[in-house]
């Protein structure tokens, strides 16, 4: 579904937001995309969704080349951006209907799809309101509706559950799992909630400083000891990410600046196992995830 | 074909939004209406309503279409633009749909202004009025496209003050308020170099019932060229903007 090779983005002014990403996501997989603030997750997603032109590398998304056939890519994907896309003044129901129709649906079909999607996300009663009159979490749920309404075969979610209440979060997880089962939906989602990654994703990809630093099933990353949080901190270090860190050209990728060690005893218990892991079959991780948390 | 459909869908959406902003439409046309009421009677002592109203139309068009790009700034900030860019809709359709939506606002305002002009004593033949409105709408399309392009590349906070200031000399030089035939030679020359002079004079001819004149031909040509160039520039900027 996704295959990238050496994908990179250097912004004007020299910020090397993404240095080189090699990524493979199979059809039907749910892949969690983790990394500290500023690691390059959003930039990678914006490249994969045709919003940013890569400065290097190639990618094939849903069978279409990212650079030569962006139109083909757009037809197959859905995207929920980190910042959302609900306008302040138009009734959201109208916006989502236009959104659906831009995917080629006729008026009746669009209305039906919109109604179904809003229903499943519990938004039907709010559709007449302008975006400005919604709560943050309600707006976030509409963002999800925009991403799902045309039933894409590949869905990009950039921190989809930030700001959602536990009910909506569980509802979204359930929704995503069902779409995967029913339609074989492939999902690529970033999150800072590692419990979410642990529960939902078959496989995790951790990036830092614009490159992939670890990848594997949640169980593999945890290496049998500690939580995913521990593993994450062991992989990416504990230092906070400062503004513009990624901007320094030539800084060594894959390791935070400054003290390389992890100044916390607990981290020692965790083998930095993830680093060396490569892609592996998903079933183990999936089973572990499914076993941990029952459906709501 | 798809592009036409997408343009239509986006236009309709933007028209609905525009029609909901009744305050925006009314206040946009209020300023020229004030000119009509408080300056018109004065002007009527030296000229005709058929001369004044086309000038005020140009004023409405320039301000209204010129500032219409501000909407895209809000859409860019709220993420709406990026959301639409991920759909398969042609990017040209996304831009043109907005532009046509705001041109409709200009058209409504022009109609209000002409209707008010009739109440004051404007007596222009219907074909001339319709032709004048068509010309104004075409001009509005061009200016709105340009305005969107400027709004995308300019610091959003500077956009409204800079554009509304830039529009003032263009309106004055078009002879909207007093015909440039009264101007000193140097001012007349500068005025001829600005596009809107030709548009205003063409509409004045049309309102006077003179259709087959060189002035009309020049106005139509200038408007058409301006519209094509502005839409081309707008499309380029819109397509280039973040890849
Ligand atoms: N338009 C831009 N111009 C210049 N630099 C940018 C731009 N967008 C992002 N960056 C920089 O690129 C780097 C990666 O940003 P990105 O948004 O991809 O991070 P992220 O992993 O999504 O972080 P977060 O978890 O905070 O959302 C950061 O250093 C950021 O400051
Ligand atoms: Mg981000």
Coordinates of C-alpha atoms and ligand atoms in Angstrom, one line a residue:
Chain A
X1 CA 0.0 0.0 0.0
X2 CA 2.8 2.3 0.9
X3 CA 6.4 1.9 -0.3
X4 CA 8.9 4.7 0.0
X5 CA 12.6 4.8 -0.7
X6 CA 14.9 7.6 0.5
X7 CA 12.0 10.0 0.9
X8 CA 13.3 13.3 2.2
X9 CA 12.1 16.9 2.6
X10 CA 14.3 19.9 3.2
X11 CA 12.3 23.1 3.7
X12 CA 13.3 26.4 2.2
X13 CA 15.8 27.8 4.6
X14 CA 17.6 24.5 5.1
X15 CA 15.4 22.7 7.7
X16 CA 16.0 19.0 7.0
X17 CA 12.6 17.9 8.4
X18 CA 12.8 14.4 6.9
X19 CA 16.2 13.0 5.9
X20 CA 15.5 9.7 4.5
X21 CA 12.5 7.4 5.0
X22 CA 12.2 3.9 3.8
X23 CA 8.9 2.5 4.6
X24 CA 6.7 -0.4 3.6
X25 CA 3.1 -0.8 4.6
X26 CA 1.1 -3.8 3.4
X27 CA -2.5 -3.7 2.5
X28 CA -4.8 -4.2 5.5
X29 CA -2.1 -3.2 8.1
X30 CA -2.6 -0.7 10.8
X31 CA 0.8 0.9 11.3
X32 CA 1.6 3.3 14.2
X33 CA 4.0 6.1 13.4
X34 CA 5.8 7.3 16.5
X35 CA 8.4 9.9 17.2
X36 CA 9.1 12.9 19.4
X37 CA 7.9 16.4 18.6
X38 CA 9.5 17.7 15.5
X39 CA 10.7 14.2 14.4
X40 CA 9.2 14.6 11.0
X41 CA 5.9 12.7 11.3
X42 CA 3.6 15.4 9.9
X43 CA 6.1 16.3 7.2
X44 CA 6.3 12.7 6.1
X45 CA 2.5 12.4 6.1
X46 CA 2.1 15.6 4.1
X47 CA 4.5 14.2 1.5
X48 CA 2.7 10.9 1.4
X49 CA -0.7 12.7 0.9
X50 CA 0.6 14.8 -2.1
X51 CA 0.6 18.1 -0.1
X52 CA 4.4 18.5 -0.1
X53 CA 6.7 17.7 -2.9
X54 CA 9.6 15.5 -1.6
X55 CA 13.1 16.9 -2.2
X56 CA 14.4 13.4 -2.7
X57 CA 13.3 9.8 -2.9
X58 CA 10.4 8.0 -4.4
X59 CA 7.1 6.6 -3.1
X60 CA 4.3 4.5 -4.4
X61 CA 1.0 5.0 -2.6
X62 CA -1.9 2.6 -3.3
X63 CA -0.4 1.7 -6.6
X64 CA 0.3 5.2 -7.8
X65 CA 3.5 7.1 -8.0
X66 CA 3.5 10.0 -5.6
X67 CA 5.3 12.5 -7.9
X68 CA 4.1 11.5 -11.4
X69 CA 0.5 10.5 -10.5
X70 CA -0.7 12.5 -7.5
X71 CA -4.2 12.5 -8.8
X72 CA -4.3 8.7 -8.7
X73 CA -3.0 8.8 -5.1
X74 CA -5.6 11.3 -4.0
X75 CA -8.4 9.2 -5.3
X76 CA -7.5 6.3 -3.1
X77 CA -6.5 7.9 0.2
X78 CA -8.1 9.8 3.1
X79 CA -6.2 12.2 5.3
X80 CA -6.9 13.6 8.7
X81 CA -4.3 16.3 9.3
X82 CA -2.9 17.2 12.7
X83 CA -4.5 20.6 12.7
X84 CA -7.8 19.5 11.3
X85 CA -9.8 21.0 8.4
X86 CA -13.2 22.2 9.7
X87 CA -13.9 25.7 8.7
X88 CA -15.4 28.1 11.2
X89 CA -18.4 29.5 9.4
X90 CA -20.1 27.1 7.0
X91 CA -22.4 24.4 8.4
X92 CA -20.2 21.3 8.7
X93 CA -22.8 19.1 7.1
X94 CA -22.6 21.2 3.9
X95 CA -18.8 21.1 3.9
X96 CA -18.7 17.3 4.3
X97 CA -21.2 16.9 1.5
X98 CA -19.1 19.0 -0.8
X99 CA -16.1 17.0 0.3
X100 CA -17.8 13.7 -0.6
X101 CA -18.9 15.0 -4.0
X102 CA -15.4 16.1 -4.9
X103 CA -14.6 12.3 -4.8
X104 CA -17.0 11.9 -7.7
X105 CA -20.2 10.9 -5.8
X106 CA -23.5 12.0 -7.1
X107 CA -25.8 14.1 -4.9
X108 CA -27.9 11.2 -3.5
X109 CA -25.0 8.9 -2.9
X110 CA -23.0 11.7 -1.2
X111 CA -25.9 12.5 1.1
X112 CA -26.3 8.8 2.0
X113 CA -22.6 8.3 2.7
X114 CA -22.5 11.5 4.8
X115 CA -25.5 10.4 6.8
X116 CA -24.0 7.0 7.4
X117 CA -20.6 8.3 8.4
X118 CA -22.0 11.0 10.7
X119 CA -24.3 8.4 12.3
X120 CA -21.4 6.1 13.0
X121 CA -19.4 8.8 14.6
X122 CA -22.3 10.1 16.6
X123 CA -22.3 13.5 14.8
X124 CA -25.7 13.6 13.1
X125 CA -27.2 16.1 15.5
X126 CA -24.3 18.5 15.0
X127 CA -24.2 18.6 11.2
X128 CA -26.2 21.8 11.0
X129 CA -23.8 23.8 13.1
X130 CA -20.9 25.9 11.8
X131 CA -17.5 24.6 12.8
X132 CA -17.0 27.6 15.1
X133 CA -19.9 26.4 17.2
X134 CA -18.4 23.0 18.0
X135 CA -16.2 21.8 20.8
X136 CA -12.6 20.9 20.1
X137 CA -13.3 17.2 20.3
X138 CA -16.5 17.4 18.2
X139 CA -14.5 19.2 15.6
X140 CA -11.9 16.5 15.7
X141 CA -14.6 13.9 15.1
X142 CA -15.8 15.8 12.1
X143 CA -12.2 15.7 10.8
X144 CA -12.4 12.0 11.0
X145 CA -15.7 12.1 9.1
X146 CA -14.0 14.0 6.3
X147 CA -11.2 11.4 6.1
X148 CA -13.6 8.5 6.1
X149 CA -16.7 9.6 4.1
X150 CA -15.4 8.5 0.7
X151 CA -14.3 5.0 2.0
X152 CA -10.6 5.3 1.1
X153 CA -8.6 2.2 0.9
X154 CA -5.7 3.9 2.7
X155 CA -6.2 6.3 5.6
X156 CA -3.6 8.6 7.0
X157 CA -4.3 9.9 10.5
X158 CA -2.1 12.5 12.1
X159 CA -2.7 12.4 15.8
X160 CA -6.4 11.6 15.3
X161 CA -7.3 11.2 18.9
X162 CA -5.6 14.2 20.4
X163 CA -8.4 16.0 22.3
X164 CA -10.9 13.2 22.2
X165 CA -12.7 11.9 25.2
X166 CA -12.2 8.3 26.2
X167 CA -15.5 7.3 24.6
X168 CA -14.8 8.9 21.3
X169 CA -11.3 7.4 21.4
X170 CA -12.6 3.9 22.0
X171 CA -15.3 4.5 19.3
X172 CA -12.7 5.5 16.8
X173 CA -10.5 2.5 17.5
X174 CA -13.5 0.2 17.1
X175 CA -14.5 2.0 13.9
X176 CA -11.0 1.6 12.4
X177 CA -10.8 -2.1 13.3
X178 CA -14.2 -2.7 11.8
X179 CA -13.3 -0.9 8.5
X180 CA -10.1 -3.0 8.4
X181 CA -12.1 -6.2 8.8
X182 CA -14.9 -5.3 6.4
X183 CA -13.2 -3.3 3.7
X184 CA -9.5 -4.2 4.2
X185 CA -8.7 -0.6 5.1
X186 CA -5.0 0.2 5.6
X187 CA -4.2 2.7 8.3
X188 CA -1.1 4.8 8.9
X189 CA -1.5 6.8 12.0
X190 CA 0.8 8.9 14.2
X191 CA 0.2 9.3 17.8
X192 CA 1.8 10.3 21.1
X193 CA -0.4 8.0 23.1
X194 CA 1.6 4.9 23.3
X195 CA -1.2 2.9 24.8
X196 CA -3.1 3.7 21.7
X197 CA -0.2 2.6 19.5
X198 CA 0.1 -0.6 21.6
X199 CA -3.6 -1.4 21.4
X200 CA -4.4 -0.4 17.8
X201 CA -1.4 -0.9 15.7
X202 CA -0.1 -4.2 14.2
X203 CA 3.3 -2.7 13.7
X204 CA 5.1 0.5 14.8
X205 CA 7.6 2.7 13.0
X206 CA 9.6 5.1 15.2
X207 CA 11.2 8.1 13.6
X208 CA 13.5 10.6 15.0
X209 CA 15.4 13.4 13.4
X210 CA 13.8 12.6 10.1
X211 CA 14.8 8.9 9.8
X212 CA 13.4 5.6 10.9
X213 CA 15.1 4.6 14.1
X214 CA 13.2 1.5 15.0
X215 CA 10.4 -0.7 13.7
X216 CA 8.5 -3.8 14.7
X217 CA 5.4 -5.1 16.5
X218 CA 4.6 -3.5 19.8
X219 CA 5.7 -6.7 21.5
X220 CA 9.0 -6.7 19.7
X221 CA 9.7 -3.0 20.6
X222 CA 9.0 -3.7 24.2
X223 CA 11.4 -6.6 24.1
X224 CA 9.5 -8.5 26.7
X225 CA 10.2 -6.0 29.5
X226 CA 8.6 -2.7 30.5
X227 CA 6.0 -0.7 28.8
X228 CA 6.0 0.8 25.3
X229 CA 6.8 4.2 27.0
X230 CA 10.0 2.7 28.4
X231 CA 10.9 1.3 25.0
X232 CA 10.1 4.6 23.3
X233 CA 12.3 6.6 25.7
X234 CA 15.1 4.1 25.3
X235 CA 15.0 4.5 21.6
X236 CA 14.6 8.2 21.3
X237 CA 16.3 9.4 24.5
X238 CA 14.9 11.5 27.2
X239 CA 16.0 15.0 26.3
X240 CA 13.3 17.4 25.2
X241 CA 13.3 18.4 21.6
X242 CA 14.1 22.1 21.2
X243 CA 12.9 24.3 18.4
X244 CA 14.8 24.0 15.3
X245 CA 16.8 21.0 16.3
X246 CA 16.1 19.3 13.1
X247 CA 17.3 22.5 11.4
X248 CA 20.9 22.0 12.0
X249 CA 22.3 20.5 8.9
X250 CA 24.8 17.7 9.4
X251 CA 23.7 16.8 12.9
X252 CA 23.9 13.0 13.4
X253 CA 20.6 11.4 12.6
X254 CA 19.0 8.9 14.8
X255 CA 20.4 10.2 18.1
X256 CA 19.5 13.2 20.2
X257 CA 22.2 15.8 20.7
X258 CA 24.0 16.1 24.0
X259 CA 24.1 13.3 26.5
X260 CA 23.6 10.0 24.6
X261 CA 22.9 8.0 27.7
X262 CA 19.5 7.8 29.2
X263 CA 19.7 9.3 32.7
X264 CA 17.2 7.1 34.3
X265 CA 17.9 3.7 35.9
X266 CA 14.6 2.2 34.7
X267 CA 15.7 2.6 31.1
X268 CA 18.5 0.2 31.7
X269 CA 16.1 -2.6 32.2
X270 CA 14.8 -2.1 28.8
X271 CA 17.0 -3.5 26.1
X272 CA 17.2 -0.9 23.3
X273 CA 16.0 -3.8 21.2
X274 CA 13.8 -1.9 18.8
X275 CA 16.7 -0.3 17.1
X276 CA 17.8 -3.4 15.4
X277 CA 14.5 -4.9 14.6
X278 CA 13.3 -5.1 11.1
X279 CA 9.9 -5.7 9.6
X280 CA 8.3 -8.8 10.7
X281 CA 5.0 -10.5 10.4
X282 CA 2.1 -8.7 12.2
X283 CA 0.1 -11.6 13.7
X284 CA 2.0 -11.7 17.0
X285 CA 1.5 -8.1 17.6
X286 CA -2.1 -8.1 16.5
X287 CA -2.9 -11.0 18.8
X288 CA -1.2 -9.3 21.7
X289 CA -3.0 -6.1 21.1
X290 CA -6.4 -7.8 20.7
X291 CA -5.9 -9.8 23.9
X292 CA -5.0 -6.8 26.0
X293 CA -8.1 -4.8 25.6
X294 CA -11.5 -6.0 24.9
X295 CA -13.9 -4.1 22.6
X296 CA -16.1 -1.5 24.3
Chain B
X1 CA -15.4 17.6 -17.9
X2 CA -14.6 16.6 -14.3
X3 CA -12.9 20.0 -13.8
X4 CA -16.1 21.7 -14.9
X5 CA -18.2 19.7 -12.5
X6 CA -15.8 20.3 -9.7
X7 CA -15.7 24.0 -10.4
X8 CA -19.5 24.1 -10.4
X9 CA -19.7 22.2 -7.0
X10 CA -17.1 24.5 -5.4
X11 CA -18.8 27.6 -6.9
X12 CA -22.2 26.6 -5.5
X13 CA -20.7 26.0 -2.1
X14 CA -19.0 29.4 -2.1
X15 CA -22.2 31.1 -3.4
X16 CA -24.1 29.6 -0.5
X17 CA -21.4 30.9 1.9
X18 CA -21.4 34.3 0.2
X19 CA -25.2 34.6 0.3
X20 CA -25.2 33.9 4.0
X21 CA -22.9 36.9 4.6
X22 CA -25.7 39.4 4.0
X23 CA -23.9 42.0 6.1
X24 CA -20.8 41.7 3.9
X25 CA -22.8 42.2 0.7
X26 CA -24.7 45.2 2.2
X27 CA -21.7 46.9 3.7
X28 CA -19.7 46.4 0.5
X29 CA -22.2 48.3 -1.5
X30 CA -23.0 50.9 1.2
X31 CA -20.0 53.1 0.4
X32 CA -20.9 53.6 -3.2
X33 CA -24.5 54.1 -2.2
X34 CA -23.4 56.9 0.0
X35 CA -21.5 58.4 -2.9
X36 CA -24.6 58.0 -5.0
X37 CA -26.8 59.8 -2.4
X38 CA -24.4 62.5 -1.1
X39 CA -22.1 63.1 -4.0
X40 CA -24.5 62.2 -6.9
X41 CA -26.6 65.3 -6.7
X42 CA -23.5 67.5 -6.7
X43 CA -22.1 65.6 -9.7
X44 CA -25.4 65.9 -11.5
X45 CA -24.9 69.6 -11.7
X46 CA -21.9 69.1 -14.0
X47 CA -22.5 65.6 -15.4
X48 CA -25.0 62.8 -15.8
X49 CA -26.0 59.8 -13.8
X50 CA -25.0 57.7 -16.7
X51 CA -21.5 59.0 -16.2
X52 CA -21.4 58.6 -12.4
X53 CA -22.9 55.2 -12.0
X54 CA -20.4 53.3 -14.1
X55 CA -17.6 54.9 -12.0
X56 CA -19.2 53.8 -8.8
X57 CA -19.6 50.3 -10.3
X58 CA -15.9 50.2 -10.9
X59 CA -15.3 51.3 -7.3
X60 CA -17.5 48.5 -6.0
X61 CA -15.8 46.0 -8.2
X62 CA -12.3 47.0 -7.4
X63 CA -12.8 47.0 -3.6
X64 CA -15.1 44.0 -3.4
X65 CA -13.2 41.7 -5.8
X66 CA -9.8 43.1 -4.8
X67 CA -10.4 42.2 -1.1
X68 CA -12.2 38.9 -1.8
X69 CA -8.9 36.9 -1.5
X70 CA -8.9 37.4 2.3
X71 CA -11.3 34.4 2.5
X72 CA -8.6 32.0 1.3
X73 CA -6.4 33.1 4.2
X74 CA -9.0 31.9 6.7
X75 CA -9.4 28.7 4.8
X76 CA -5.6 28.2 4.7
X77 CA -5.4 28.8 8.5
X78 CA -8.3 26.6 9.4
X79 CA -6.9 23.7 7.3
X80 CA -9.9 23.7 4.9
X81 CA -7.7 24.4 2.0
X82 CA -5.4 21.6 2.7
X83 CA -8.3 19.2 3.3
X84 CA -9.6 20.1 -0.2
X85 CA -6.2 19.8 -1.8
X86 CA -6.1 16.1 -0.7
X87 CA -9.3 15.4 -2.7
X88 CA -9.0 14.5 -6.3
X89 CA -10.7 17.8 -7.3
X90 CA -8.6 19.8 -9.8
X91 CA -6.8 22.6 -8.0
X92 CA -7.9 25.0 -10.7
X93 CA -11.4 24.1 -9.9
X94 CA -10.9 24.8 -6.2
X95 CA -9.6 28.3 -7.1
X96 CA -12.1 29.1 -9.9
X97 CA -15.0 28.0 -7.7
X98 CA -14.0 30.5 -5.0
X99 CA -13.4 33.2 -7.6
X100 CA -16.8 32.7 -9.2
X101 CA -18.4 32.7 -5.8
X102 CA -17.0 36.1 -5.0
X103 CA -17.8 37.4 -8.5
X104 CA -21.4 36.7 -7.8
X105 CA -21.2 39.0 -4.8
X106 CA -19.8 41.7 -7.0
X107 CA -22.7 41.1 -9.4
X108 CA -25.3 41.4 -6.7
X109 CA -23.7 44.6 -5.4
X110 CA -23.6 46.0 -8.9
X111 CA -27.3 45.3 -9.4
X112 CA -28.2 47.0 -6.1
X113 CA -26.2 50.0 -7.1
X114 CA -27.8 50.3 -10.6
X115 CA -31.3 49.9 -9.1
X116 CA -30.5 52.6 -6.6
X117 CA -29.1 54.7 -9.5
X118 CA -32.5 54.4 -11.3
X119 CA -34.2 55.7 -8.2
X120 CA -32.0 58.8 -8.4
X121 CA -32.5 59.4 -12.1
X122 CA -30.2 57.1 -14.0
X123 CA -31.8 56.3 -17.4
X124 CA -29.6 53.7 -19.2
X125 CA -31.0 51.3 -21.8
X126 CA -31.3 47.7 -20.6
X127 CA -29.0 46.1 -23.2
X128 CA -26.3 48.6 -22.2
X129 CA -26.8 47.9 -18.5
X130 CA -26.6 44.1 -19.1
X131 CA -23.5 44.5 -21.2
X132 CA -22.0 46.7 -18.5
X133 CA -22.8 44.1 -15.9
X134 CA -21.2 41.4 -18.0
X135 CA -18.0 43.4 -18.3
X136 CA -18.0 44.1 -14.6
X137 CA -18.4 40.4 -13.8
X138 CA -15.5 39.5 -16.0
X139 CA -13.4 42.1 -14.4
X140 CA -14.5 40.8 -11.0
X141 CA -13.4 37.2 -11.9
X142 CA -9.9 38.5 -12.9
X143 CA -9.5 40.7 -9.9
X144 CA -10.7 38.0 -7.5
X145 CA -8.3 35.5 -8.9
X146 CA -5.4 38.0 -8.5
X147 CA -6.6 38.8 -5.0
X148 CA -6.5 35.1 -4.0
X149 CA -3.0 34.8 -5.4
X150 CA -1.8 37.9 -3.5
X151 CA -3.5 36.7 -0.3
X152 CA -1.7 33.4 -0.6
X153 CA 1.8 34.9 -0.8
X154 CA 1.4 38.0 1.3
X155 CA 1.5 38.3 5.1
X156 CA -2.2 37.9 5.9
X157 CA -2.2 40.8 8.4
X158 CA -0.8 43.2 5.8
X159 CA -3.2 42.1 3.1
X160 CA -6.3 44.1 3.8
X161 CA -4.6 47.5 4.6
X162 CA -2.2 47.2 1.6
X163 CA -4.8 46.1 -0.9
X164 CA -7.4 48.6 0.1
X165 CA -4.8 51.3 -0.1
X166 CA -3.5 50.1 -3.5
X167 CA -7.1 50.2 -4.8
X168 CA -7.6 53.9 -4.1
X169 CA -5.2 55.3 -6.7
X170 CA -6.6 52.8 -9.2
X171 CA -10.1 54.0 -8.6
X172 CA -9.1 57.7 -8.7
X173 CA -7.1 57.2 -11.9
X174 CA -10.0 55.3 -13.6
X175 CA -11.9 58.6 -13.5
X176 CA -14.6 56.9 -11.5
X177 CA -15.6 60.1 -9.7
X178 CA -14.9 62.8 -12.3
X179 CA -14.3 62.0 -16.0
X180 CA -10.6 62.2 -16.9
X181 CA -11.4 64.6 -19.7
X182 CA -11.4 67.2 -17.0
X183 CA -7.9 66.2 -15.9
X184 CA -4.6 68.0 -16.6
X185 CA -2.7 66.3 -19.4
X186 CA -0.1 64.5 -17.2
X187 CA -2.9 63.0 -15.1
X188 CA -4.8 62.0 -18.2
X189 CA -1.7 60.2 -19.5
X190 CA -1.1 58.3 -16.3
X191 CA -4.8 57.4 -16.2
X192 CA -4.6 55.9 -19.7
X193 CA -1.9 53.6 -18.5
X194 CA -4.1 52.0 -15.9
X195 CA -6.6 49.4 -17.1
X196 CA -9.7 50.5 -15.2
X197 CA -9.9 53.8 -17.0
X198 CA -10.7 51.9 -20.2
X199 CA -13.3 49.7 -18.4
X200 CA -15.1 52.6 -16.9
X201 CA -15.2 54.5 -20.2
X202 CA -16.5 51.5 -22.0
X203 CA -19.3 51.0 -19.4
X204 CA -20.2 54.8 -19.7
X205 CA -20.5 54.3 -23.5
X206 CA -22.7 51.2 -22.9
X207 CA -24.9 53.1 -20.4
X208 CA -25.3 55.9 -23.0
X209 CA -26.5 53.4 -25.6
X210 CA -23.4 53.6 -27.7
X211 CA -22.4 50.0 -28.3
X212 CA -20.2 49.9 -31.4
X213 CA -17.5 52.3 -30.4
X214 CA -13.7 52.0 -30.1
X215 CA -14.0 52.9 -26.5
X216 CA -16.2 49.9 -25.9
X217 CA -13.9 47.7 -27.9
X218 CA -10.9 48.9 -25.9
X219 CA -12.7 48.3 -22.6
X220 CA -13.7 44.8 -23.6
X221 CA -10.2 44.0 -24.8
X222 CA -8.6 45.3 -21.7
X223 CA -11.0 43.5 -19.4
X224 CA -10.6 40.2 -21.3
X225 CA -6.8 40.4 -21.2
X226 CA -6.8 41.4 -17.6
X227 CA -9.1 38.5 -16.7
X228 CA -7.0 35.9 -18.6
X229 CA -3.7 37.1 -17.1
X230 CA -5.0 37.4 -13.6
X231 CA -6.6 33.9 -13.7
X232 CA -3.4 32.5 -15.1
X233 CA -1.4 34.1 -12.3
X234 CA -3.9 33.0 -9.7
X235 CA -3.8 29.4 -10.9
X236 CA 0.0 29.3 -11.0
X237 CA 0.3 30.6 -7.5
X238 CA -2.5 28.4 -6.2
X239 CA -0.9 25.3 -7.8
X240 CA 2.6 26.1 -6.6
X241 CA 1.6 26.9 -3.0
X242 CA 3.0 24.0 -0.9
X243 CA 3.7 21.8 -3.9
Ligands
LIG1 N1 6.9 24.7 6.7 C1 8.0 24.4 7.4 N2 9.1 25.2 7.2 C2 10.3 24.9 7.9 N3 10.4 24.0 8.8 C3 9.3 23.2 9.1 C4 8.1 23.4 8.4 N4 7.2 22.5 8.8 C5 7.9 21.8 9.7 N5 9.1 22.2 9.9 C6 10.2 21.6 10.8 O1 10.4 20.3 10.4 C7 10.6 19.5 11.5 C8 9.6 18.3 11.5 O2 8.3 18.8 11.7 P1 7.0 17.9 11.8 O3 5.8 18.8 11.8 O4 7.1 16.9 10.6 O5 7.2 17.1 13.2 P2 6.2 16.1 13.9 O6 7.0 14.8 14.0 O7 4.9 16.0 13.2 O8 6.1 16.7 15.3 P3 4.8 16.8 16.3 O9 4.8 15.6 17.1 O10 5.1 18.0 17.2 O11 3.6 17.0 15.5 C9 10.4 20.4 12.7 O12 11.8 20.7 13.1 C10 9.7 21.6 12.2 O13 10.1 22.7 13.0
LIG2 MG1 3.0 16.5 13.7

